[in-house]
């Protein structure tokens, strides 16, 4: 169960309509339009709904699927759930802090990553915090 509980009205006040559609209604942004699809910055990706840390930039890789791809989340950052919608068997990933929909995990696709997983994440579900090299 997510730690952050808000009403639909509270989420609508916090999120823009596109973020609400993806994070709270399990939507999907169109491929290749998200701001983080080809982004290469060093830092931490956080949940756009609650700012919880989700992924280190070092786990992001080029999957050429149209959405940001990561091979591993930060420990305890995600909740997973079986998703059999749209005639497919997938694993949905959600923010463990607020329950916001992030995307899906795909396994065994043959990517050269340590986990052989592709966390296919909607850019609109993410924020980015750059690494401060002075710390």
Coordinates of N, CA and C in Angstrom, one line a residue:
X1 N 0.9 -1.2 0.0 CA 0.0 0.0 0.0 C 0.9 1.2 0.0
X2 N 0.6 2.2 -0.9 CA 1.4 3.4 -0.9 C 1.4 4.2 0.4
X3 N 2.5 4.9 0.7 CA 2.6 5.6 1.9 C 1.8 7.0 1.8
X4 N 1.8 7.5 0.6 CA 1.1 8.8 0.4 C -0.3 8.6 -0.1
X5 N -1.3 9.0 0.6 CA -2.6 8.8 0.2 C -3.3 10.2 -0.1
X6 N -3.8 10.4 -1.2 CA -4.5 11.7 -1.6 C -5.8 11.3 -2.3
X7 N -6.7 12.2 -2.3 CA -8.0 12.1 -3.0 C -7.7 12.4 -4.5
X8 N -8.6 12.0 -5.3 CA -8.5 12.3 -6.8 C -8.4 13.8 -6.9
X9 N -9.2 14.5 -6.2 CA -9.2 16.0 -6.3 C -7.9 16.6 -5.9
X10 N -7.3 16.0 -4.8 CA -5.9 16.5 -4.4 C -4.9 16.2 -5.5
X11 N -4.9 15.0 -6.1 CA -4.0 14.7 -7.2 C -4.2 15.6 -8.4
X12 N -5.4 15.9 -8.7 CA -5.7 16.8 -9.9 C -5.2 18.2 -9.6
X13 N -5.1 18.6 -8.4 CA -4.6 20.0 -8.0 C -3.1 20.0 -8.1
X14 N -2.4 18.9 -7.9 CA -1.0 18.8 -7.9 C -0.4 18.5 -9.3
X15 N -1.1 17.7 -10.1 CA -0.6 17.2 -11.4 C -1.2 18.0 -12.5
X16 N -0.5 18.1 -13.6 CA -1.2 18.7 -14.8 C -2.0 17.5 -15.4
X17 N -2.9 17.8 -16.4 CA -3.8 16.8 -16.9 C -3.1 15.6 -17.5
X18 N -2.0 15.8 -18.2 CA -1.3 14.7 -18.8 C -0.6 13.8 -17.7
X19 N 0.0 14.5 -16.7 CA 0.5 13.7 -15.6 C -0.5 12.9 -14.9
X20 N -1.7 13.5 -14.7 CA -2.8 12.8 -14.0 C -3.2 11.6 -14.8
X21 N -3.3 11.7 -16.1 CA -3.8 10.6 -16.9 C -2.8 9.4 -16.9
X22 N -1.5 9.7 -16.8 CA -0.6 8.6 -16.7 C -0.4 8.1 -15.3
X23 N -0.1 9.0 -14.4 CA 0.2 8.6 -13.0 C -1.0 8.0 -12.2
X24 N -2.1 8.6 -12.4 CA -3.3 8.2 -11.6 C -4.3 7.3 -12.4
X25 N -4.3 7.4 -13.7 CA -5.2 6.6 -14.5 C -4.5 5.6 -15.3
X26 N -3.3 5.3 -15.1 CA -2.5 4.3 -15.8 C -2.4 4.4 -17.3
X27 N -2.3 5.7 -17.7 CA -2.2 5.9 -19.1 C -0.8 5.7 -19.6
X28 N -0.6 5.9 -20.9 CA 0.8 5.8 -21.5 C 1.0 7.0 -22.5
X29 N 2.1 7.6 -22.3 CA 2.4 8.7 -23.2 C 2.8 8.1 -24.6
X30 N 2.7 8.9 -25.6 CA 3.1 8.4 -27.0 C 4.6 8.2 -27.0
X31 N 5.1 7.2 -27.7 CA 6.5 7.0 -27.8 C 7.3 8.1 -28.5
X32 N 8.5 8.3 -28.0 CA 9.5 9.2 -28.6 C 9.1 10.7 -28.4
X33 N 8.2 11.0 -27.5 CA 7.8 12.4 -27.2 C 8.3 12.9 -25.9
X34 N 8.6 12.0 -25.0 CA 9.0 12.3 -23.6 C 10.3 13.0 -23.5
X35 N 10.5 13.9 -22.5 CA 11.7 14.7 -22.4 C 12.9 13.9 -21.9
X36 N 12.7 12.7 -21.3 CA 13.8 11.9 -20.8 C 14.1 10.7 -21.7
X37 N 13.4 10.5 -22.8 CA 13.7 9.4 -23.7 C 15.2 9.3 -24.1
X38 N 15.7 10.4 -24.6 CA 17.1 10.4 -25.0 C 18.0 11.2 -24.1
X39 N 17.5 11.6 -22.9 CA 18.3 12.4 -22.0 C 19.4 11.6 -21.4
X40 N 20.6 12.3 -21.2 CA 21.8 11.6 -20.7 C 22.4 12.1 -19.4
X41 N 21.7 13.0 -18.7 CA 22.2 13.6 -17.5 C 22.5 12.7 -16.4
X42 N 23.4 13.1 -15.5 CA 23.8 12.2 -14.4 C 23.0 12.8 -13.2
X43 N 22.4 11.8 -12.5 CA 21.6 12.2 -11.3 C 20.6 11.2 -10.9
X44 N 19.5 11.6 -10.3 CA 18.5 10.7 -9.8 C 17.1 11.1 -10.5
X45 N 16.4 10.1 -11.0 CA 15.1 10.2 -11.5 C 14.1 10.0 -10.3
X46 N 13.2 10.9 -10.1 CA 12.2 10.9 -9.0 C 10.8 10.8 -9.6
X47 N 9.9 10.4 -8.7 CA 8.5 10.4 -9.1 C 7.9 11.8 -9.3
X48 N 7.3 12.0 -10.4 CA 6.7 13.3 -10.7 C 5.5 13.7 -9.8
X49 N 4.9 12.6 -9.2 CA 3.8 12.9 -8.3 C 4.2 13.2 -6.9
X50 N 5.3 12.6 -6.4 CA 5.6 12.8 -5.0 C 7.1 13.0 -4.7
X51 N 7.9 13.1 -5.7 CA 9.4 13.3 -5.6 C 10.2 12.2 -5.0
X52 N 9.6 11.0 -4.8 CA 10.4 9.9 -4.2 C 11.4 9.5 -5.2
X53 N 12.6 9.2 -4.8 CA 13.7 8.7 -5.7 C 13.4 7.3 -6.2
X54 N 13.5 7.2 -7.6 CA 13.2 5.9 -8.2 C 14.4 5.2 -8.9
X55 N 15.1 6.0 -9.7 CA 16.2 5.4 -10.5 C 17.5 6.3 -10.5
X56 N 18.6 5.6 -10.4 CA 19.9 6.3 -10.6 C 20.1 6.4 -12.2
X57 N 20.7 7.5 -12.6 CA 20.9 7.6 -14.1 C 21.8 6.6 -14.6
X58 N 22.7 6.0 -13.7 CA 23.6 5.0 -14.2 C 22.9 3.7 -14.6
X59 N 21.6 3.5 -14.3 CA 20.9 2.3 -14.7 C 20.0 2.6 -15.9
X60 N 20.1 3.8 -16.5 CA 19.4 4.1 -17.7 C 20.2 3.6 -18.9
X61 N 19.5 3.1 -19.9 CA 20.2 2.6 -21.1 C 19.3 2.9 -22.3
X62 N 19.9 2.8 -23.5 CA 19.3 3.1 -24.8 C 18.6 1.8 -25.2
X63 N 17.3 1.7 -25.2 CA 16.5 0.5 -25.6 C 15.9 0.8 -27.0
X64 N 15.8 2.0 -27.4 CA 15.2 2.4 -28.7 C 13.8 2.0 -28.8
X65 N 13.1 2.0 -27.6 CA 11.7 1.6 -27.6 C 10.7 2.8 -27.6
X66 N 11.3 4.1 -27.4 CA 10.4 5.2 -27.4 C 10.2 5.8 -26.0
X67 N 10.6 5.1 -25.0 CA 10.4 5.6 -23.6 C 11.7 5.4 -22.9
X68 N 12.0 6.2 -21.8 CA 13.2 5.9 -21.0 C 13.2 4.5 -20.5
X69 N 14.4 3.9 -20.5 CA 14.5 2.5 -20.1 C 15.6 2.4 -19.0
X70 N 15.3 1.7 -18.0 CA 16.2 1.4 -16.8 C 16.3 -0.1 -16.6
X71 N 17.4 -0.5 -16.1 CA 17.5 -2.0 -15.8 C 17.3 -2.3 -14.3
X72 N 17.3 -1.3 -13.5 CA 17.1 -1.5 -12.0 C 16.7 -0.3 -11.3
X73 N 15.7 -0.4 -10.4 CA 15.2 0.7 -9.6 C 16.0 0.8 -8.3
X74 N 15.9 1.9 -7.6 CA 16.5 2.0 -6.3 C 15.7 1.0 -5.4
X75 N 16.4 0.4 -4.4 CA 15.8 -0.6 -3.5 C 14.5 0.0 -2.8
X76 N 13.4 -0.7 -2.9 CA 12.2 -0.3 -2.3 C 11.4 0.8 -2.9
X77 N 11.9 1.2 -4.1 CA 11.2 2.4 -4.8 C 10.0 2.0 -5.5
X78 N 9.8 0.7 -5.9 CA 8.7 0.3 -6.8 C 7.7 -0.7 -6.1
X79 N 6.5 -0.7 -6.5 CA 5.5 -1.7 -6.3 C 5.2 -2.3 -7.6
X80 N 5.1 -3.6 -7.7 CA 4.8 -4.3 -9.0 C 3.5 -5.0 -8.9
X81 N 2.8 -5.1 -10.0 CA 1.5 -5.8 -10.1 C 1.3 -6.4 -11.5
X82 N 0.7 -7.6 -11.5 CA 0.4 -8.2 -12.8 C -0.5 -7.3 -13.6
X83 N -0.3 -7.2 -14.9 CA -1.2 -6.3 -15.7 C -1.5 -7.1 -17.0
X84 N -2.7 -7.6 -17.1 CA -3.2 -8.4 -18.2 C -4.1 -7.6 -19.2
X85 N -3.9 -6.2 -19.1 CA -4.8 -5.4 -20.0 C -4.3 -5.4 -21.4
X86 N -5.1 -5.0 -22.3 CA -4.8 -4.9 -23.7 C -4.3 -6.2 -24.3
X87 N -4.8 -7.3 -23.8 CA -4.4 -8.6 -24.3 C -3.0 -9.0 -24.2
X88 N -2.3 -8.4 -23.2 CA -0.9 -8.7 -23.0 C -0.7 -9.1 -21.5
X89 N 0.4 -9.8 -21.3 CA 0.8 -10.1 -19.9 C 2.1 -9.3 -19.6
X90 N 1.9 -8.4 -18.7 CA 3.0 -7.5 -18.3 C 3.1 -7.3 -16.8
X91 N 4.2 -6.7 -16.4 CA 4.3 -6.3 -15.0 C 4.3 -4.8 -14.9
X92 N 3.2 -4.3 -14.2 CA 3.1 -2.9 -14.0 C 4.1 -2.4 -12.9
X93 N 4.7 -1.3 -13.1 CA 5.5 -0.7 -12.0 C 4.9 0.6 -11.6
X94 N 4.8 0.8 -10.2 CA 4.2 1.9 -9.6 C 5.2 2.5 -8.5
X95 N 5.1 3.7 -8.3 CA 5.9 4.3 -7.2 C 5.4 3.8 -5.9
X96 N 6.4 3.3 -5.1 CA 6.1 2.7 -3.8 C 5.6 3.8 -2.8
X97 N 5.9 5.0 -3.0 CA 5.5 6.1 -2.1 C 4.1 6.6 -2.3
X98 N 3.7 6.8 -3.6 CA 2.4 7.3 -3.9 C 1.5 6.4 -4.7
X99 N 2.0 5.3 -5.2 CA 1.2 4.4 -6.1 C 1.1 4.9 -7.5
X100 N 1.8 6.0 -7.9 CA 1.7 6.5 -9.3 C 2.2 5.5 -10.3
X101 N 1.4 5.3 -11.4 CA 1.8 4.5 -12.5 C 3.0 5.0 -13.2
X102 N 4.1 4.2 -13.3 CA 5.3 4.6 -14.0 C 5.4 4.0 -15.4
X103 N 5.0 2.7 -15.5 CA 5.2 2.0 -16.8 C 5.2 0.5 -16.5
X104 N 6.0 -0.3 -17.2 CA 6.0 -1.7 -17.1 C 7.5 -2.3 -17.1
X105 N 7.6 -3.4 -16.6 CA 8.9 -4.2 -16.6 C 8.8 -5.3 -17.7
X106 N 9.8 -5.4 -18.5 CA 9.8 -6.5 -19.5 C 11.1 -7.2 -19.2
X107 N 11.0 -8.6 -19.2 CA 12.2 -9.4 -18.9 C 12.5 -10.3 -20.0
X108 N 13.8 -10.6 -20.1 CA 14.3 -11.6 -21.1 C 14.3 -11.2 -22.5
X109 N 14.4 -9.9 -22.7 CA 14.4 -9.3 -24.1 C 15.8 -9.4 -24.7
X110 N 16.8 -9.7 -23.9 CA 18.2 -9.9 -24.5 C 19.0 -8.6 -24.4
X111 N 18.6 -7.6 -23.7 CA 19.4 -6.4 -23.6 C 20.7 -6.8 -22.8
X112 N 21.8 -6.1 -23.1 CA 23.0 -6.4 -22.4 C 23.1 -5.5 -21.1
X113 N 22.3 -5.9 -20.2 CA 22.2 -5.2 -18.9 C 22.4 -6.2 -17.8
X114 N 22.8 -5.8 -16.6 CA 23.1 -6.8 -15.5 C 21.8 -7.6 -15.1
X115 N 20.6 -7.0 -15.3 CA 19.4 -7.7 -14.8 C 18.6 -8.4 -15.9
X116 N 18.9 -8.1 -17.2 CA 18.1 -8.5 -18.3 C 16.6 -8.1 -18.2
X117 N 16.5 -6.9 -17.6 CA 15.1 -6.3 -17.5 C 15.1 -4.9 -18.1
X118 N 14.0 -4.6 -18.6 CA 13.8 -3.2 -19.2 C 12.6 -2.6 -18.5
X119 N 12.9 -1.6 -17.6 CA 11.8 -0.9 -17.0 C 11.5 0.2 -18.0
X120 N 10.4 0.1 -18.6 CA 9.9 1.0 -19.6 C 9.0 2.1 -18.9
X121 N 9.5 3.3 -18.8 CA 8.9 4.3 -17.9 C 8.5 5.5 -18.7
X122 N 7.3 6.0 -18.4 CA 6.8 7.2 -19.1 C 7.6 8.4 -18.6
X123 N 8.1 9.2 -19.5 CA 8.9 10.4 -19.1 C 8.0 11.3 -18.2
X124 N 6.7 11.4 -18.5 CA 5.9 12.3 -17.8 C 5.7 11.9 -16.3
X125 N 6.0 10.6 -16.0 CA 6.0 10.1 -14.6 C 7.2 10.5 -13.8
X126 N 8.2 11.1 -14.5 CA 9.5 11.3 -13.9 C 9.8 12.8 -13.7
X127 N 10.7 13.1 -12.8 CA 11.4 14.3 -12.7 C 12.9 13.9 -12.6
X128 N 13.8 14.9 -12.9 CA 15.2 14.6 -12.8 C 15.9 15.6 -11.9
X129 N 16.7 15.0 -11.0 CA 17.6 15.9 -10.1 C 19.0 15.6 -10.5
X130 N 19.7 16.6 -11.0 CA 21.1 16.4 -11.4 C 22.0 16.1 -10.2
X131 N 23.0 15.4 -10.5 CA 24.0 15.1 -9.5 C 24.9 16.3 -9.3
X132 N 25.1 16.6 -8.0 CA 26.0 17.7 -7.6 C 27.4 17.2 -7.4
X133 N 28.3 17.4 -8.3 CA 29.6 16.9 -8.3 C 30.5 17.6 -7.2
X134 N 30.0 18.6 -6.6 CA 30.7 19.3 -5.6 C 30.5 18.8 -4.2
X135 N 29.7 17.8 -4.0 CA 29.4 17.2 -2.7 C 30.3 16.0 -2.5

